[in-house]
PDB file of C-alpha atoms and ligand atoms in Angstrom:
ATOM      1  CA  UNK A   4       0.745 130.185 126.721  1.00  0.00           C
ATOM      2  CA  UNK A   5       0.087 127.021 124.801  1.00  0.00           C
ATOM      3  CA  UNK A   6      -1.124 123.835 126.388  1.00  0.00           C
ATOM      4  CA  UNK A   7      -0.622 120.355 125.038  1.00  0.00           C
ATOM      5  CA  UNK A   8      -2.521 117.450 126.516  1.00  0.00           C
ATOM      6  CA  UNK A   9       0.133 114.985 127.760  1.00  0.00           C
ATOM      7  CA  UNK A  10      -0.154 111.225 127.642  1.00  0.00           C
ATOM      8  CA  UNK A  11      -1.481 110.661 131.160  1.00  0.00           C
ATOM      9  CA  UNK A  12      -0.240 107.590 133.069  1.00  0.00           C
ATOM     10  CA  UNK A  13      -2.847 104.872 133.496  1.00  0.00           C
ATOM     11  CA  UNK A  14      -1.955 104.489 137.200  1.00  0.00           C
ATOM     12  CA  UNK A  15      -4.423 106.679 139.079  1.00  0.00           C
ATOM     13  CA  UNK A  16      -2.035 108.198 141.631  1.00  0.00           C
ATOM     14  CA  UNK A  17       0.581 108.912 138.949  1.00  0.00           C
ATOM     15  CA  UNK A  18      -2.061 110.546 136.770  1.00  0.00           C
ATOM     16  CA  UNK A  19      -3.106 112.795 139.654  1.00  0.00           C
ATOM     17  CA  UNK A  20       0.537 113.645 140.381  1.00  0.00           C
ATOM     18  CA  UNK A  21       0.855 114.939 136.823  1.00  0.00           C
ATOM     19  CA  UNK A  22      -2.497 116.745 137.017  1.00  0.00           C
ATOM     20  CA  UNK A  23      -1.375 118.416 140.251  1.00  0.00           C
ATOM     21  CA  UNK A  24       1.871 119.548 138.616  1.00  0.00           C
ATOM     22  CA  UNK A  25      -0.129 120.999 135.734  1.00  0.00           C
ATOM     23  CA  UNK A  26      -2.600 122.663 138.109  1.00  0.00           C
ATOM     24  CA  UNK A  27       0.308 124.155 140.036  1.00  0.00           C
ATOM     25  CA  UNK A  28       1.778 125.615 136.843  1.00  0.00           C
ATOM     26  CA  UNK A  29      -1.598 126.879 135.565  1.00  0.00           C
ATOM     27  CA  UNK A  30      -2.455 128.716 138.787  1.00  0.00           C
ATOM     28  CA  UNK A  31       1.029 130.006 139.626  1.00  0.00           C
ATOM     29  CA  UNK A  32       0.823 133.760 140.244  1.00  0.00           C
ATOM     30  CA  UNK A  33      -2.927 133.856 139.459  1.00  0.00           C
ATOM     31  CA  UNK A  34      -5.078 135.047 142.335  1.00  0.00           C
ATOM     32  CA  UNK A  35      -8.281 135.659 140.399  1.00  0.00           C
ATOM     33  CA  UNK A  36     -10.507 132.648 141.148  1.00  0.00           C
ATOM     34  CA  UNK A  37     -12.554 132.673 137.943  1.00  0.00           C
ATOM     35  CA  UNK A  38      -9.455 132.366 135.739  1.00  0.00           C
ATOM     36  CA  UNK A  39      -7.987 129.505 137.752  1.00  0.00           C
ATOM     37  CA  UNK A  40     -11.282 127.660 138.283  1.00  0.00           C
ATOM     38  CA  UNK A  41     -11.946 127.821 134.524  1.00  0.00           C
ATOM     39  CA  UNK A  42      -8.532 126.368 133.716  1.00  0.00           C
ATOM     40  CA  UNK A  43      -8.787 123.665 136.386  1.00  0.00           C
ATOM     41  CA  UNK A  44     -12.243 122.619 135.145  1.00  0.00           C
ATOM     42  CA  UNK A  45     -10.796 122.293 131.633  1.00  0.00           C
ATOM     43  CA  UNK A  46      -7.704 120.460 132.933  1.00  0.00           C
ATOM     44  CA  UNK A  47      -9.758 117.893 134.847  1.00  0.00           C
ATOM     45  CA  UNK A  48     -12.293 117.572 132.032  1.00  0.00           C
ATOM     46  CA  UNK A  49      -9.477 116.668 129.658  1.00  0.00           C
ATOM     47  CA  UNK A  50      -7.395 114.701 132.132  1.00  0.00           C
ATOM     48  CA  UNK A  51      -9.747 112.493 134.142  1.00  0.00           C
ATOM     49  CA  UNK A  52     -11.152 109.343 132.543  1.00  0.00           C
ATOM     50  CA  UNK A  53     -14.794 108.269 132.841  1.00  0.00           C
ATOM     51  CA  UNK A  54     -16.297 111.571 133.896  1.00  0.00           C
ATOM     52  CA  UNK A  55     -19.081 113.500 132.176  1.00  0.00           C
ATOM     53  CA  UNK A  56     -19.070 116.766 134.127  1.00  0.00           C
ATOM     54  CA  UNK A  57     -16.576 118.681 136.266  1.00  0.00           C
ATOM     55  CA  UNK A  58     -16.944 122.160 137.604  1.00  0.00           C
ATOM     56  CA  UNK A  59     -17.415 124.586 140.408  1.00  0.00           C
ATOM     57  CA  UNK A  60     -20.332 126.114 142.256  1.00  0.00           C
ATOM     58  CA  UNK A  61     -19.608 129.177 144.376  1.00  0.00           C
ATOM     59  CA  UNK A  62     -21.509 130.509 147.356  1.00  0.00           C
ATOM     60  CA  UNK A  63     -23.676 133.443 146.384  1.00  0.00           C
ATOM     61  CA  UNK A  64     -25.830 135.044 149.027  1.00  0.00           C
ATOM     62  CA  UNK A  65     -26.436 131.765 150.850  1.00  0.00           C
ATOM     63  CA  UNK A  66     -26.888 129.325 147.959  1.00  0.00           C
ATOM     64  CA  UNK A  67     -24.597 127.767 145.350  1.00  0.00           C
ATOM     65  CA  UNK A  68     -24.335 129.475 141.972  1.00  0.00           C
ATOM     66  CA  UNK A  69     -22.853 127.785 138.897  1.00  0.00           C
ATOM     67  CA  UNK A  70     -19.241 128.675 138.153  1.00  0.00           C
ATOM     68  CA  UNK A  71     -16.677 127.545 135.566  1.00  0.00           C
ATOM     69  CA  UNK A  72     -17.235 123.992 134.345  1.00  0.00           C
ATOM     70  CA  UNK A  73     -16.560 121.437 131.606  1.00  0.00           C
ATOM     71  CA  UNK A  74     -19.519 119.435 130.336  1.00  0.00           C
ATOM     72  CA  UNK A  75     -23.171 119.894 129.449  1.00  0.00           C
ATOM     73  CA  UNK A  76     -25.037 123.006 130.624  1.00  0.00           C
ATOM     74  CA  UNK A  77     -25.985 122.511 134.277  1.00  0.00           C
ATOM     75  CA  UNK A  78     -28.398 123.713 136.961  1.00  0.00           C
ATOM     76  CA  UNK A  79     -27.672 127.309 137.795  1.00  0.00           C
ATOM     77  CA  UNK A  80     -28.554 127.681 141.464  1.00  0.00           C
ATOM     78  CA  UNK A  81     -28.560 124.992 144.172  1.00  0.00           C
ATOM     79  CA  UNK A  82     -29.975 125.689 147.644  1.00  0.00           C
ATOM     80  CA  UNK A  83     -27.852 124.278 150.474  1.00  0.00           C
ATOM     81  CA  UNK A  84     -30.817 122.079 151.415  1.00  0.00           C
ATOM     82  CA  UNK A  85     -30.638 120.208 148.100  1.00  0.00           C
ATOM     83  CA  UNK A  86     -28.447 117.869 146.170  1.00  0.00           C
ATOM     84  CA  UNK A  87     -25.015 116.407 146.720  1.00  0.00           C
ATOM     85  CA  UNK A  88     -23.482 119.861 146.271  1.00  0.00           C
ATOM     86  CA  UNK A  89     -25.811 121.407 148.846  1.00  0.00           C
ATOM     87  CA  UNK A  90     -24.977 118.618 151.318  1.00  0.00           C
ATOM     88  CA  UNK A  91     -21.210 119.125 150.853  1.00  0.00           C
ATOM     89  CA  UNK A  92     -21.462 122.886 151.393  1.00  0.00           C
ATOM     90  CA  UNK A  93     -23.987 122.673 154.256  1.00  0.00           C
ATOM     91  CA  UNK A  94     -22.112 120.005 156.229  1.00  0.00           C
ATOM     92  CA  UNK A  95     -18.642 121.148 155.131  1.00  0.00           C
ATOM     93  CA  UNK A  96     -17.690 117.581 154.247  1.00  0.00           C
ATOM     94  CA  UNK A  97     -16.646 115.667 151.146  1.00  0.00           C
ATOM     95  CA  UNK A  98     -19.536 113.755 149.586  1.00  0.00           C
ATOM     96  CA  UNK A  99     -18.402 110.653 147.703  1.00  0.00           C
ATOM     97  CA  UNK A 100     -21.539 109.051 146.322  1.00  0.00           C
ATOM     98  CA  UNK A 101     -21.283 105.612 144.715  1.00  0.00           C
ATOM     99  CA  UNK A 102     -24.826 105.724 143.290  1.00  0.00           C
ATOM    100  CA  UNK A 103     -26.436 109.137 142.962  1.00  0.00           C
ATOM    101  CA  UNK A 104     -29.867 107.568 142.389  1.00  0.00           C
ATOM    102  CA  UNK A 105     -29.770 106.337 145.990  1.00  0.00           C
ATOM    103  CA  UNK A 106     -28.931 109.828 147.333  1.00  0.00           C
ATOM    104  CA  UNK A 107     -32.064 111.613 148.590  1.00  0.00           C
ATOM    105  CA  UNK A 108     -32.424 114.971 146.856  1.00  0.00           C
ATOM    106  CA  UNK A 109     -29.791 114.331 144.213  1.00  0.00           C
ATOM    107  CA  UNK A 110     -30.163 116.849 141.371  1.00  0.00           C
ATOM    108  CA  UNK A 111     -29.768 115.185 137.984  1.00  0.00           C
ATOM    109  CA  UNK A 112     -28.322 117.885 135.742  1.00  0.00           C
ATOM    110  CA  UNK A 113     -26.994 115.313 133.286  1.00  0.00           C
ATOM    111  CA  UNK A 114     -28.979 112.070 133.098  1.00  0.00           C
ATOM    112  CA  UNK A 115     -25.730 110.236 132.240  1.00  0.00           C
ATOM    113  CA  UNK A 116     -24.419 110.735 135.805  1.00  0.00           C
ATOM    114  CA  UNK A 117     -24.349 107.702 138.098  1.00  0.00           C
ATOM    115  CA  UNK A 118     -21.721 108.570 140.704  1.00  0.00           C
ATOM    116  CA  UNK A 119     -20.391 111.852 142.017  1.00  0.00           C
ATOM    117  CA  UNK A 120     -17.804 113.445 144.284  1.00  0.00           C
ATOM    118  CA  UNK A 121     -18.152 116.927 145.766  1.00  0.00           C
ATOM    119  CA  UNK A 122     -15.452 118.671 147.819  1.00  0.00           C
ATOM    120  CA  UNK A 123     -15.970 121.919 149.747  1.00  0.00           C
ATOM    121  CA  UNK A 124     -13.618 124.845 149.061  1.00  0.00           C
ATOM    122  CA  UNK A 125     -12.705 127.241 151.893  1.00  0.00           C
ATOM    123  CA  UNK A 126     -11.516 130.796 152.365  1.00  0.00           C
ATOM    124  CA  UNK A 127     -11.091 132.617 155.653  1.00  0.00           C
ATOM    125  CA  UNK A 128     -12.406 129.535 157.477  1.00  0.00           C
ATOM    126  CA  UNK A 129     -15.713 129.305 155.628  1.00  0.00           C
ATOM    127  CA  UNK A 130     -17.071 127.335 152.694  1.00  0.00           C
ATOM    128  CA  UNK A 131     -16.950 129.515 149.561  1.00  0.00           C
ATOM    129  CA  UNK A 132     -17.832 126.871 146.997  1.00  0.00           C
ATOM    130  CA  UNK A 133     -17.501 123.268 145.886  1.00  0.00           C
ATOM    131  CA  UNK A 134     -15.707 121.207 143.273  1.00  0.00           C
ATOM    132  CA  UNK A 135     -18.219 118.783 141.728  1.00  0.00           C
ATOM    133  CA  UNK A 136     -17.355 115.830 139.468  1.00  0.00           C
ATOM    134  CA  UNK A 137     -19.882 113.443 137.900  1.00  0.00           C
ATOM    135  CA  UNK A 138     -19.307 110.071 136.272  1.00  0.00           C
ATOM    136  CA  UNK A 139     -21.446 107.803 134.119  1.00  0.00           C
ATOM    137  CA  UNK A 140     -19.913 104.830 136.033  1.00  0.00           C
ATOM    138  CA  UNK A 141     -21.223 103.621 139.379  1.00  0.00           C
ATOM    139  CA  UNK A 142     -18.643 103.873 142.208  1.00  0.00           C
ATOM    140  CA  UNK A 143     -16.231 105.813 139.970  1.00  0.00           C
ATOM    141  CA  UNK A 144     -14.528 107.691 142.822  1.00  0.00           C
ATOM    142  CA  UNK A 145     -12.383 105.956 145.464  1.00  0.00           C
ATOM    143  CA  UNK A 146     -10.132 107.039 148.340  1.00  0.00           C
ATOM    144  CA  UNK A 147      -7.314 107.919 145.927  1.00  0.00           C
ATOM    145  CA  UNK A 148      -9.587 110.266 143.961  1.00  0.00           C
ATOM    146  CA  UNK A 149     -10.731 111.884 147.199  1.00  0.00           C
ATOM    147  CA  UNK A 150      -7.193 112.320 148.585  1.00  0.00           C
ATOM    148  CA  UNK A 151      -5.772 113.715 145.338  1.00  0.00           C
ATOM    149  CA  UNK A 152      -8.727 115.995 144.610  1.00  0.00           C
ATOM    150  CA  UNK A 153      -8.428 117.288 148.164  1.00  0.00           C
ATOM    151  CA  UNK A 154      -4.819 118.278 147.384  1.00  0.00           C
ATOM    152  CA  UNK A 155      -6.040 120.091 144.287  1.00  0.00           C
ATOM    153  CA  UNK A 156      -8.678 121.951 146.310  1.00  0.00           C
ATOM    154  CA  UNK A 157      -6.026 122.924 148.873  1.00  0.00           C
ATOM    155  CA  UNK A 158      -3.904 124.351 146.038  1.00  0.00           C
ATOM    156  CA  UNK A 159      -6.861 126.464 144.870  1.00  0.00           C
ATOM    157  CA  UNK A 160      -7.549 127.574 148.443  1.00  0.00           C
ATOM    158  CA  UNK A 161      -3.943 128.796 148.745  1.00  0.00           C
ATOM    159  CA  UNK A 162      -3.813 130.487 145.360  1.00  0.00           C
ATOM    160  CA  UNK A 163      -7.249 132.062 144.849  1.00  0.00           C
ATOM    161  CA  UNK A 164      -8.404 135.281 146.446  1.00  0.00           C
ATOM    162  CA  UNK A 165     -12.114 134.535 146.762  1.00  0.00           C
ATOM    163  CA  UNK A 166     -12.805 138.185 147.542  1.00  0.00           C
ATOM    164  CA  UNK A 167     -12.249 138.788 143.815  1.00  0.00           C
ATOM    165  CA  UNK A 168     -15.459 137.362 142.372  1.00  0.00           C
ATOM    166  CA  UNK A 169     -18.748 138.958 141.463  1.00  0.00           C
ATOM    167  CA  UNK A 170     -20.322 136.216 143.586  1.00  0.00           C
ATOM    168  CA  UNK A 171     -21.613 137.269 146.981  1.00  0.00           C
ATOM    169  CA  UNK A 172     -19.350 134.834 148.832  1.00  0.00           C
ATOM    170  CA  UNK A 173     -19.232 136.857 152.020  1.00  0.00           C
ATOM    171  CA  UNK A 174     -15.428 136.975 151.724  1.00  0.00           C
ATOM    172  CA  UNK A 175     -13.940 140.445 152.015  1.00  0.00           C
ATOM    173  CA  UNK A 176     -11.418 141.618 149.412  1.00  0.00           C
TER     174      UNK A 176
HETATM  175  N1  SME B  25     -25.713 116.506 140.954  1.00  0.00           N
HETATM  176  C1  SME B  25     -25.501 117.731 141.671  1.00  0.00           C
HETATM  177  C2  SME B  25     -25.976 118.923 140.888  1.00  0.00           C
HETATM  178  C3  SME B  25     -24.944 119.545 140.042  1.00  0.00           C
HETATM  179  S1  SME B  25     -24.627 118.682 138.649  1.00  0.00           S
HETATM  180  O1  SME B  25     -24.142 117.357 138.954  1.00  0.00           O
HETATM  181  C4  SME B  25     -23.635 119.485 137.634  1.00  0.00           C
HETATM  182  C5  SME B  25     -26.179 117.690 143.016  1.00  0.00           C
HETATM  183  O2  SME B  25     -26.954 116.773 143.303  1.00  0.00           O
HETATM  184  O3  SME B  25     -25.947 118.594 143.804  1.00  0.00           O
END
């Protein structure tokens, strides 16, 4: 397989439509989560403007453990009681944070980050991980980002067999 970075449209929804097409093609027939999460982190890292980190944390024995990502090295383990990622996983809700410095317990892995969006990922009705994206801009993520990223997460939820990780997700194979 060879991958060429396309010229992404400047319109946000159109850009996401293309990213979703690419994500669909990249994950087609792939049920191993680590392969697809790695490719999706790279896809978003290359395809989304004004972000400095994108990646996944997966549930491992009751806390979040770093998974595939694109960006600077990041914190390895996040308890559910901490951070934007912990809040998303604990409350099973999307966290769209306009200013991370105003979020109690925010974990600053990359000091360049000013806003963040975190979306829970599910398998068999439970949270198995999160998609986390950081931006150096304040208020970088709007309703369109949330809606389109949610579609991407739903694609991963359909395609990935989260029983196939070395992470202790609690999901049976
Ligand atoms: N900021 C996150 C930690 C992960 S990094 O952004 C990669 C948080 O507060 O949970």
